[in-house]
Amino acid sequence: MKLVLLGPPGAGKGTLANLLKSSLNILHISTGDILREEIKNNTTLGQEAKKYIDNGKLVPDELVTRLIKNKFAKDDRISKGYMLDGYPRTEQQAQDLDKILKEEKKLLNYAIYLDSTLPVIIQRLGGRRICRKCGAVFHIKNRPPKKEGVCDLCQGELYQRPDDNKTTIETRMKEYLTNTKPIIEYYKKQGILVTVDSDEESEDVQTILMKTFNENGKSHNH
Ligand code: AMP
């Protein structure tokens, strides 16, 4: 099963991916997580990406597509399927991904569009906390950890992403509307778009999606 998760920042892509990961038993690939790891390790790529991420801007296409190609080439688990979270984010990236898939003679099964309203997005991003160690996503009100500031899964420290501040969120939303939203149409034309109401709890979205996958067959494209 090969999926891409689309939607604005705060739509719940990461939370949903973590839930689906266990029910589908496939890899969760988040370009945001990979970039944050590069920044943490202070690599040349991380230093370059940081300039954009800190300002809420999209990292250049060429750089993120290189990351995806590396991941695909290095991780054997890819052949079992994957969920791309936060990639593609531009039409160029969607075309690049199609090119990669074509070379592998593979097709995407679904593009899942998590449709969320602005008040919900703002509330979610404002209270979001991330585990420094495993990347699990919590929320101080909606999804509080058992112990404040500590990850339920690995006991790692929870932190607030520096780009989850008001000014940067505004820029990220603008980037989303200008560059990412148009690719919903791109996947609609391919006939693989599934839209879900992502103002709902992620567990409910997961249930709806699993039902859709089971009804349509997991690989209706093959
Ligand atoms: P995320 O964790 O998905 O919210 O991504 C955090 C930040 O990483 C974004 O605001 C972008 O600056 C950058 N980023 C992540 N994925 C991409 C991508 N596919 N294309 C460009 N920039 C990206």
PDB file of C-alpha atoms and ligand atoms in Angstrom:
ATOM      1  CA  MET A   1       0.000   0.000   0.000  1.00  0.00           C
ATOM      2  CA  LYS A   2       1.434   3.363  -1.034  1.00  0.00           C
ATOM      3  CA  LEU A   3      -0.186   6.508   0.292  1.00  0.00           C
ATOM      4  CA  VAL A   4       0.423  10.217   0.367  1.00  0.00           C
ATOM      5  CA  LEU A   5      -1.112  12.339   3.121  1.00  0.00           C
ATOM      6  CA  LEU A   6      -2.102  15.846   2.067  1.00  0.00           C
ATOM      7  CA  GLY A   7      -3.505  18.695   4.089  1.00  0.00           C
ATOM      8  CA  PRO A   8      -2.677  21.964   5.827  1.00  0.00           C
ATOM      9  CA  PRO A   9      -0.301  22.187   8.771  1.00  0.00           C
ATOM     10  CA  GLY A  10      -2.210  20.998  11.840  1.00  0.00           C
ATOM     11  CA  ALA A  11      -4.601  18.779   9.852  1.00  0.00           C
ATOM     12  CA  GLY A  12      -3.353  15.792  11.850  1.00  0.00           C
ATOM     13  CA  LYS A  13      -1.166  14.101   9.210  1.00  0.00           C
ATOM     14  CA  GLY A  14       1.479  12.993  11.722  1.00  0.00           C
ATOM     15  CA  THR A  15      -1.020  11.735  14.304  1.00  0.00           C
ATOM     16  CA  LEU A  16      -2.995   9.830  11.680  1.00  0.00           C
ATOM     17  CA  ALA A  17       0.182   8.386  10.157  1.00  0.00           C
ATOM     18  CA  ASN A  18       1.191   7.046  13.572  1.00  0.00           C
ATOM     19  CA  LEU A  19      -2.198   5.346  13.937  1.00  0.00           C
ATOM     20  CA  LEU A  20      -2.248   3.937  10.387  1.00  0.00           C
ATOM     21  CA  LYS A  21       1.340   2.743  10.649  1.00  0.00           C
ATOM     22  CA  SER A  22       0.345  -0.068  12.990  1.00  0.00           C
ATOM     23  CA  SER A  23      -2.940  -1.002  11.282  1.00  0.00           C
ATOM     24  CA  LEU A  24      -1.346  -1.119   7.823  1.00  0.00           C
ATOM     25  CA  ASN A  25       2.125  -2.189   8.911  1.00  0.00           C
ATOM     26  CA  ILE A  26       3.885   0.168   6.506  1.00  0.00           C
ATOM     27  CA  LEU A  27       6.613   2.800   6.811  1.00  0.00           C
ATOM     28  CA  HIS A  28       5.785   6.357   7.824  1.00  0.00           C
ATOM     29  CA  ILE A  29       8.005   8.796   5.946  1.00  0.00           C
ATOM     30  CA  SER A  30       7.741  12.402   7.074  1.00  0.00           C
ATOM     31  CA  THR A  31       9.973  14.878   5.227  1.00  0.00           C
ATOM     32  CA  GLY A  32       9.488  17.303   8.149  1.00  0.00           C
ATOM     33  CA  ASP A  33      10.835  14.680  10.601  1.00  0.00           C
ATOM     34  CA  ILE A  34      13.769  13.855   8.296  1.00  0.00           C
ATOM     35  CA  LEU A  35      14.621  17.553   7.936  1.00  0.00           C
ATOM     36  CA  ARG A  36      14.416  18.133  11.713  1.00  0.00           C
ATOM     37  CA  GLU A  37      16.765  15.173  12.217  1.00  0.00           C
ATOM     38  CA  GLU A  38      19.237  16.706   9.721  1.00  0.00           C
ATOM     39  CA  ILE A  39      19.035  20.000  11.656  1.00  0.00           C
ATOM     40  CA  LYS A  40      19.599  18.200  14.974  1.00  0.00           C
ATOM     41  CA  ASN A  41      22.685  16.518  13.507  1.00  0.00           C
ATOM     42  CA  ASN A  42      23.852  19.856  12.109  1.00  0.00           C
ATOM     43  CA  THR A  43      24.490  18.427   8.628  1.00  0.00           C
ATOM     44  CA  THR A  44      25.095  20.725   5.633  1.00  0.00           C
ATOM     45  CA  LEU A  45      21.630  19.831   4.377  1.00  0.00           C
ATOM     46  CA  GLY A  46      20.156  20.571   7.806  1.00  0.00           C
ATOM     47  CA  GLN A  47      21.841  23.972   7.950  1.00  0.00           C
ATOM     48  CA  GLU A  48      20.473  24.833   4.502  1.00  0.00           C
ATOM     49  CA  ALA A  49      16.934  23.600   5.340  1.00  0.00           C
ATOM     50  CA  LYS A  50      16.829  25.431   8.712  1.00  0.00           C
ATOM     51  CA  LYS A  51      16.833  28.843   6.988  1.00  0.00           C
ATOM     52  CA  TYR A  52      13.530  27.975   5.327  1.00  0.00           C
ATOM     53  CA  ILE A  53      11.868  25.982   8.120  1.00  0.00           C
ATOM     54  CA  ASP A  54      12.474  28.653  10.782  1.00  0.00           C
ATOM     55  CA  ASN A  55      10.661  31.143   8.563  1.00  0.00           C
ATOM     56  CA  GLY A  56       7.788  28.831   7.651  1.00  0.00           C
ATOM     57  CA  LYS A  57       8.921  28.660   4.025  1.00  0.00           C
ATOM     58  CA  LEU A  58       9.048  25.544   1.907  1.00  0.00           C
ATOM     59  CA  VAL A  59      12.469  23.976   1.466  1.00  0.00           C
ATOM     60  CA  PRO A  60      13.496  23.880  -2.246  1.00  0.00           C
ATOM     61  CA  ASP A  61      11.987  20.975  -4.229  1.00  0.00           C
ATOM     62  CA  GLU A  62      15.337  19.651  -5.365  1.00  0.00           C
ATOM     63  CA  LEU A  63      16.519  19.236  -1.764  1.00  0.00           C
ATOM     64  CA  VAL A  64      13.468  17.358  -0.434  1.00  0.00           C
ATOM     65  CA  THR A  65      13.187  15.145  -3.504  1.00  0.00           C
ATOM     66  CA  ARG A  66      16.839  14.164  -2.944  1.00  0.00           C
ATOM     67  CA  LEU A  67      15.907  13.145   0.629  1.00  0.00           C
ATOM     68  CA  ILE A  68      13.019  10.999  -0.606  1.00  0.00           C
ATOM     69  CA  LYS A  69      15.180   9.335  -3.272  1.00  0.00           C
ATOM     70  CA  ASN A  70      17.822   8.524  -0.630  1.00  0.00           C
ATOM     71  CA  LYS A  71      15.205   7.071   1.700  1.00  0.00           C
ATOM     72  CA  PHE A  72      13.725   4.936  -1.093  1.00  0.00           C
ATOM     73  CA  ALA A  73      17.164   3.694  -2.110  1.00  0.00           C
ATOM     74  CA  LYS A  74      18.365   2.868   1.415  1.00  0.00           C
ATOM     75  CA  ASP A  75      15.372   1.416   3.260  1.00  0.00           C
ATOM     76  CA  ASP A  76      14.464  -2.161   2.308  1.00  0.00           C
ATOM     77  CA  ARG A  77      11.100  -1.907   4.071  1.00  0.00           C
ATOM     78  CA  ILE A  78       9.958   0.447   1.268  1.00  0.00           C
ATOM     79  CA  SER A  79       8.938  -2.523  -0.885  1.00  0.00           C
ATOM     80  CA  LYS A  80       6.192  -3.392   1.646  1.00  0.00           C
ATOM     81  CA  GLY A  81       4.580   0.033   1.201  1.00  0.00           C
ATOM     82  CA  TYR A  82       4.723   3.451   2.784  1.00  0.00           C
ATOM     83  CA  MET A  83       2.890   6.578   3.804  1.00  0.00           C
ATOM     84  CA  LEU A  84       4.373   9.873   2.706  1.00  0.00           C
ATOM     85  CA  ASP A  85       3.547  12.610   5.212  1.00  0.00           C
ATOM     86  CA  GLY A  86       4.337  16.163   4.094  1.00  0.00           C
ATOM     87  CA  TYR A  87       5.611  15.127   0.659  1.00  0.00           C
ATOM     88  CA  PRO A  88       4.757  16.122  -2.031  1.00  0.00           C
ATOM     89  CA  ARG A  89       4.082  19.742  -1.131  1.00  0.00           C
ATOM     90  CA  THR A  90       4.324  21.317  -4.595  1.00  0.00           C
ATOM     91  CA  GLU A  91       3.209  20.300  -8.076  1.00  0.00           C
ATOM     92  CA  GLN A  92       6.887  19.889  -9.024  1.00  0.00           C
ATOM     93  CA  GLN A  93       7.341  17.417  -6.140  1.00  0.00           C
ATOM     94  CA  ALA A  94       4.199  15.527  -7.190  1.00  0.00           C
ATOM     95  CA  GLN A  95       5.658  15.190 -10.690  1.00  0.00           C
ATOM     96  CA  ASP A  96       9.044  14.161  -9.276  1.00  0.00           C
ATOM     97  CA  LEU A  97       7.340  11.479  -7.181  1.00  0.00           C
ATOM     98  CA  ASP A  98       5.456  10.193 -10.215  1.00  0.00           C
ATOM     99  CA  LYS A  99       8.758   9.956 -12.067  1.00  0.00           C
ATOM    100  CA  ILE A 100      10.333   7.954  -9.227  1.00  0.00           C
ATOM    101  CA  LEU A 101       7.291   5.632  -9.094  1.00  0.00           C
ATOM    102  CA  LYS A 102       7.328   5.181 -12.860  1.00  0.00           C
ATOM    103  CA  GLU A 103      10.970   4.121 -12.756  1.00  0.00           C
ATOM    104  CA  GLU A 104       9.988   1.489 -10.180  1.00  0.00           C
ATOM    105  CA  LYS A 105       6.910   0.539 -12.216  1.00  0.00           C
ATOM    106  CA  LYS A 106       4.773   1.322  -9.158  1.00  0.00           C
ATOM    107  CA  LEU A 107       1.675   3.435  -8.615  1.00  0.00           C
ATOM    108  CA  LEU A 108       0.268   5.270  -5.636  1.00  0.00           C
ATOM    109  CA  ASN A 109      -2.865   3.647  -4.200  1.00  0.00           C
ATOM    110  CA  TYR A 110      -4.361   6.688  -2.552  1.00  0.00           C
ATOM    111  CA  ALA A 111      -3.789  10.383  -1.918  1.00  0.00           C
ATOM    112  CA  ILE A 112      -5.578  11.176   1.341  1.00  0.00           C
ATOM    113  CA  TYR A 113      -6.650  14.782   1.740  1.00  0.00           C
ATOM    114  CA  LEU A 114      -7.193  15.777   5.378  1.00  0.00           C
ATOM    115  CA  ASP A 115      -9.601  18.677   5.116  1.00  0.00           C
ATOM    116  CA  SER A 116      -9.541  20.893   8.233  1.00  0.00           C
ATOM    117  CA  THR A 117     -10.990  24.281   9.154  1.00  0.00           C
ATOM    118  CA  LEU A 118      -8.823  27.216  10.283  1.00  0.00           C
ATOM    119  CA  PRO A 119     -10.024  27.471  13.934  1.00  0.00           C
ATOM    120  CA  VAL A 120      -9.275  23.756  14.470  1.00  0.00           C
ATOM    121  CA  ILE A 121      -5.847  24.098  12.812  1.00  0.00           C
ATOM    122  CA  ILE A 122      -4.893  27.069  15.009  1.00  0.00           C
ATOM    123  CA  GLN A 123      -6.051  25.316  18.200  1.00  0.00           C
ATOM    124  CA  ARG A 124      -4.112  22.164  17.269  1.00  0.00           C
ATOM    125  CA  LEU A 125      -0.848  23.863  16.341  1.00  0.00           C
ATOM    126  CA  GLY A 126      -0.916  26.108  19.430  1.00  0.00           C
ATOM    127  CA  GLY A 127      -1.044  23.161  21.857  1.00  0.00           C
ATOM    128  CA  ARG A 128       1.027  20.659  19.906  1.00  0.00           C
ATOM    129  CA  ARG A 129       3.958  18.985  21.648  1.00  0.00           C
ATOM    130  CA  ILE A 130       6.432  16.607  19.971  1.00  0.00           C
ATOM    131  CA  CYS A 131       8.650  13.930  21.441  1.00  0.00           C
ATOM    132  CA  ARG A 132      12.325  14.789  20.918  1.00  0.00           C
ATOM    133  CA  LYS A 133      13.239  11.105  20.789  1.00  0.00           C
ATOM    134  CA  CYS A 134      10.546   9.289  18.755  1.00  0.00           C
ATOM    135  CA  GLY A 135       8.612  12.145  17.127  1.00  0.00           C
ATOM    136  CA  ALA A 136       5.219  11.114  18.609  1.00  0.00           C
ATOM    137  CA  VAL A 137       2.671  13.927  18.557  1.00  0.00           C
ATOM    138  CA  PHE A 138       0.723  15.097  21.641  1.00  0.00           C
ATOM    139  CA  HIS A 139      -1.537  18.030  22.450  1.00  0.00           C
ATOM    140  CA  ILE A 140      -1.771  19.711  25.836  1.00  0.00           C
ATOM    141  CA  LYS A 141      -5.616  19.555  25.740  1.00  0.00           C
ATOM    142  CA  ASN A 142      -6.759  17.156  22.988  1.00  0.00           C
ATOM    143  CA  ARG A 143      -4.140  14.428  23.440  1.00  0.00           C
ATOM    144  CA  PRO A 144      -2.302  15.060  26.705  1.00  0.00           C
ATOM    145  CA  PRO A 145       0.550  12.762  27.700  1.00  0.00           C
ATOM    146  CA  LYS A 146       0.057  10.747  30.917  1.00  0.00           C
ATOM    147  CA  LYS A 147       2.869  12.711  32.543  1.00  0.00           C
ATOM    148  CA  GLU A 148       3.298  16.376  31.585  1.00  0.00           C
ATOM    149  CA  GLY A 149       6.254  16.964  29.264  1.00  0.00           C
ATOM    150  CA  VAL A 150       7.038  13.241  28.915  1.00  0.00           C
ATOM    151  CA  CYS A 151       6.315  10.951  25.955  1.00  0.00           C
ATOM    152  CA  ASP A 152       3.953   8.042  26.761  1.00  0.00           C
ATOM    153  CA  LEU A 153       5.689   5.794  24.254  1.00  0.00           C
ATOM    154  CA  CYS A 154       9.413   6.219  24.929  1.00  0.00           C
ATOM    155  CA  GLN A 155       9.648   8.596  27.942  1.00  0.00           C
ATOM    156  CA  GLY A 156      11.422  11.147  25.717  1.00  0.00           C
ATOM    157  CA  GLU A 157      11.150  14.872  26.435  1.00  0.00           C
ATOM    158  CA  LEU A 158       8.232  16.709  24.780  1.00  0.00           C
ATOM    159  CA  TYR A 159       8.877  20.074  23.154  1.00  0.00           C
ATOM    160  CA  GLN A 160       7.041  22.733  21.195  1.00  0.00           C
ATOM    161  CA  ARG A 161       8.260  23.074  17.613  1.00  0.00           C
ATOM    162  CA  PRO A 162       9.875  26.499  17.098  1.00  0.00           C
ATOM    163  CA  ASP A 163       7.854  26.916  13.882  1.00  0.00           C
ATOM    164  CA  ASP A 164       4.566  26.439  15.811  1.00  0.00           C
ATOM    165  CA  ASN A 165       4.415  30.162  16.608  1.00  0.00           C
ATOM    166  CA  LYS A 166       1.811  32.639  15.314  1.00  0.00           C
ATOM    167  CA  THR A 167       3.920  34.437  12.666  1.00  0.00           C
ATOM    168  CA  THR A 168       5.464  31.257  11.245  1.00  0.00           C
ATOM    169  CA  ILE A 169       2.098  29.462  11.229  1.00  0.00           C
ATOM    170  CA  GLU A 170       0.687  32.304   9.093  1.00  0.00           C
ATOM    171  CA  THR A 171       3.535  31.925   6.567  1.00  0.00           C
ATOM    172  CA  ARG A 172       3.136  28.132   6.541  1.00  0.00           C
ATOM    173  CA  MET A 173      -0.585  28.505   5.840  1.00  0.00           C
ATOM    174  CA  LYS A 174       0.164  30.881   2.948  1.00  0.00           C
ATOM    175  CA  GLU A 175       2.725  28.455   1.541  1.00  0.00           C
ATOM    176  CA  TYR A 176       0.150  25.673   1.859  1.00  0.00           C
ATOM    177  CA  LEU A 177      -2.597  27.609   0.042  1.00  0.00           C
ATOM    178  CA  THR A 178      -0.288  28.767  -2.776  1.00  0.00           C
ATOM    179  CA  ASN A 179       1.859  25.689  -3.366  1.00  0.00           C
ATOM    180  CA  THR A 180       0.318  22.597  -1.800  1.00  0.00           C
ATOM    181  CA  LYS A 181      -3.458  22.952  -2.098  1.00  0.00           C
ATOM    182  CA  PRO A 182      -3.339  22.896  -5.944  1.00  0.00           C
ATOM    183  CA  ILE A 183      -1.930  19.358  -5.924  1.00  0.00           C
ATOM    184  CA  ILE A 184      -5.213  18.063  -4.513  1.00  0.00           C
ATOM    185  CA  GLU A 185      -6.562  18.612  -8.036  1.00  0.00           C
ATOM    186  CA  TYR A 186      -3.513  16.809  -9.456  1.00  0.00           C
ATOM    187  CA  TYR A 187      -4.450  13.624  -7.555  1.00  0.00           C
ATOM    188  CA  LYS A 188      -8.162  14.068  -8.189  1.00  0.00           C
ATOM    189  CA  LYS A 189      -7.388  13.893 -11.915  1.00  0.00           C
ATOM    190  CA  GLN A 190      -5.466  10.664 -11.311  1.00  0.00           C
ATOM    191  CA  GLY A 191      -8.603   9.240  -9.668  1.00  0.00           C
ATOM    192  CA  ILE A 192      -6.886   8.335  -6.387  1.00  0.00           C
ATOM    193  CA  LEU A 193      -8.013  11.182  -4.125  1.00  0.00           C
ATOM    194  CA  VAL A 194      -9.883  10.392  -0.902  1.00  0.00           C
ATOM    195  CA  THR A 195     -11.097  13.394   1.105  1.00  0.00           C
ATOM    196  CA  VAL A 196     -11.805  13.074   4.831  1.00  0.00           C
ATOM    197  CA  ASP A 197     -13.090  15.584   7.371  1.00  0.00           C
ATOM    198  CA  SER A 198     -10.041  16.051   9.537  1.00  0.00           C
ATOM    199  CA  ASP A 199     -11.723  18.256  12.128  1.00  0.00           C
ATOM    200  CA  GLU A 200     -12.782  14.868  13.508  1.00  0.00           C
ATOM    201  CA  GLU A 201     -10.565  12.990  15.974  1.00  0.00           C
ATOM    202  CA  SER A 202      -7.700  11.134  14.275  1.00  0.00           C
ATOM    203  CA  GLU A 203      -9.032   7.779  15.570  1.00  0.00           C
ATOM    204  CA  ASP A 204     -12.347   8.434  13.757  1.00  0.00           C
ATOM    205  CA  VAL A 205     -10.521   9.434  10.571  1.00  0.00           C
ATOM    206  CA  GLN A 206      -8.489   6.227  10.855  1.00  0.00           C
ATOM    207  CA  THR A 207     -11.686   4.130  11.136  1.00  0.00           C
ATOM    208  CA  ILE A 208     -13.235   5.803   8.078  1.00  0.00           C
ATOM    209  CA  LEU A 209     -10.079   5.289   6.030  1.00  0.00           C
ATOM    210  CA  MET A 210      -9.629   1.646   7.003  1.00  0.00           C
ATOM    211  CA  LYS A 211     -13.228   1.055   5.923  1.00  0.00           C
ATOM    212  CA  THR A 212     -12.553   2.757   2.570  1.00  0.00           C
ATOM    213  CA  PHE A 213      -9.386   0.690   2.013  1.00  0.00           C
ATOM    214  CA  ASN A 214     -11.204  -2.540   2.824  1.00  0.00           C
ATOM    215  CA  GLU A 215     -14.164  -1.712   0.593  1.00  0.00           C
ATOM    216  CA  ASN A 216     -12.049  -0.637  -2.390  1.00  0.00           C
ATOM    217  CA  GLY A 217      -9.320  -3.188  -1.940  1.00  0.00           C
ATOM    218  CA  LYS A 218      -5.922  -2.144  -0.659  1.00  0.00           C
ATOM    219  CA  SER A 219      -4.344  -2.039  -4.084  1.00  0.00           C
ATOM    220  CA  HIS A 220      -7.153  -0.974  -6.358  1.00  0.00           C
ATOM    221  CA  ASN A 221      -4.568   0.582  -8.663  1.00  0.00           C
ATOM    222  CA  HIS A 222      -2.666  -2.583  -9.430  1.00  0.00           C
TER     223      HIS A 222
HETATM  224  P1  AMP B   1       6.108  19.437   8.713  1.00  0.00           P
HETATM  225  O1  AMP B   1       6.783  18.715   9.832  1.00  0.00           O
HETATM  226  O2  AMP B   1       5.563  18.523   7.665  1.00  0.00           O
HETATM  227  O3  AMP B   1       5.106  20.454   9.199  1.00  0.00           O
HETATM  228  O4  AMP B   1       7.259  20.287   7.982  1.00  0.00           O
HETATM  229  C1  AMP B   1       7.978  21.299   8.662  1.00  0.00           C
HETATM  230  C2  AMP B   1       8.694  22.196   7.663  1.00  0.00           C
HETATM  231  O5  AMP B   1       9.636  21.429   6.911  1.00  0.00           O
HETATM  232  C3  AMP B   1       7.795  22.857   6.624  1.00  0.00           C
HETATM  233  O6  AMP B   1       7.202  24.056   7.097  1.00  0.00           O
HETATM  234  C4  AMP B   1       8.797  23.114   5.493  1.00  0.00           C
HETATM  235  O7  AMP B   1       9.608  24.233   5.789  1.00  0.00           O
HETATM  236  C5  AMP B   1       9.693  21.878   5.559  1.00  0.00           C
HETATM  237  N1  AMP B   1       9.192  20.800   4.680  1.00  0.00           N
HETATM  238  C6  AMP B   1       8.747  19.567   5.062  1.00  0.00           C
HETATM  239  N2  AMP B   1       8.392  18.839   3.999  1.00  0.00           N
HETATM  240  C7  AMP B   1       8.605  19.619   2.918  1.00  0.00           C
HETATM  241  C8  AMP B   1       8.420  19.440   1.520  1.00  0.00           C
HETATM  242  N3  AMP B   1       7.919  18.308   1.011  1.00  0.00           N
HETATM  243  N4  AMP B   1       8.750  20.473   0.691  1.00  0.00           N
HETATM  244  C9  AMP B   1       9.256  21.624   1.170  1.00  0.00           C
HETATM  245  N5  AMP B   1       9.446  21.862   2.473  1.00  0.00           N
HETATM  246  C10 AMP B   1       9.133  20.877   3.351  1.00  0.00           C
END
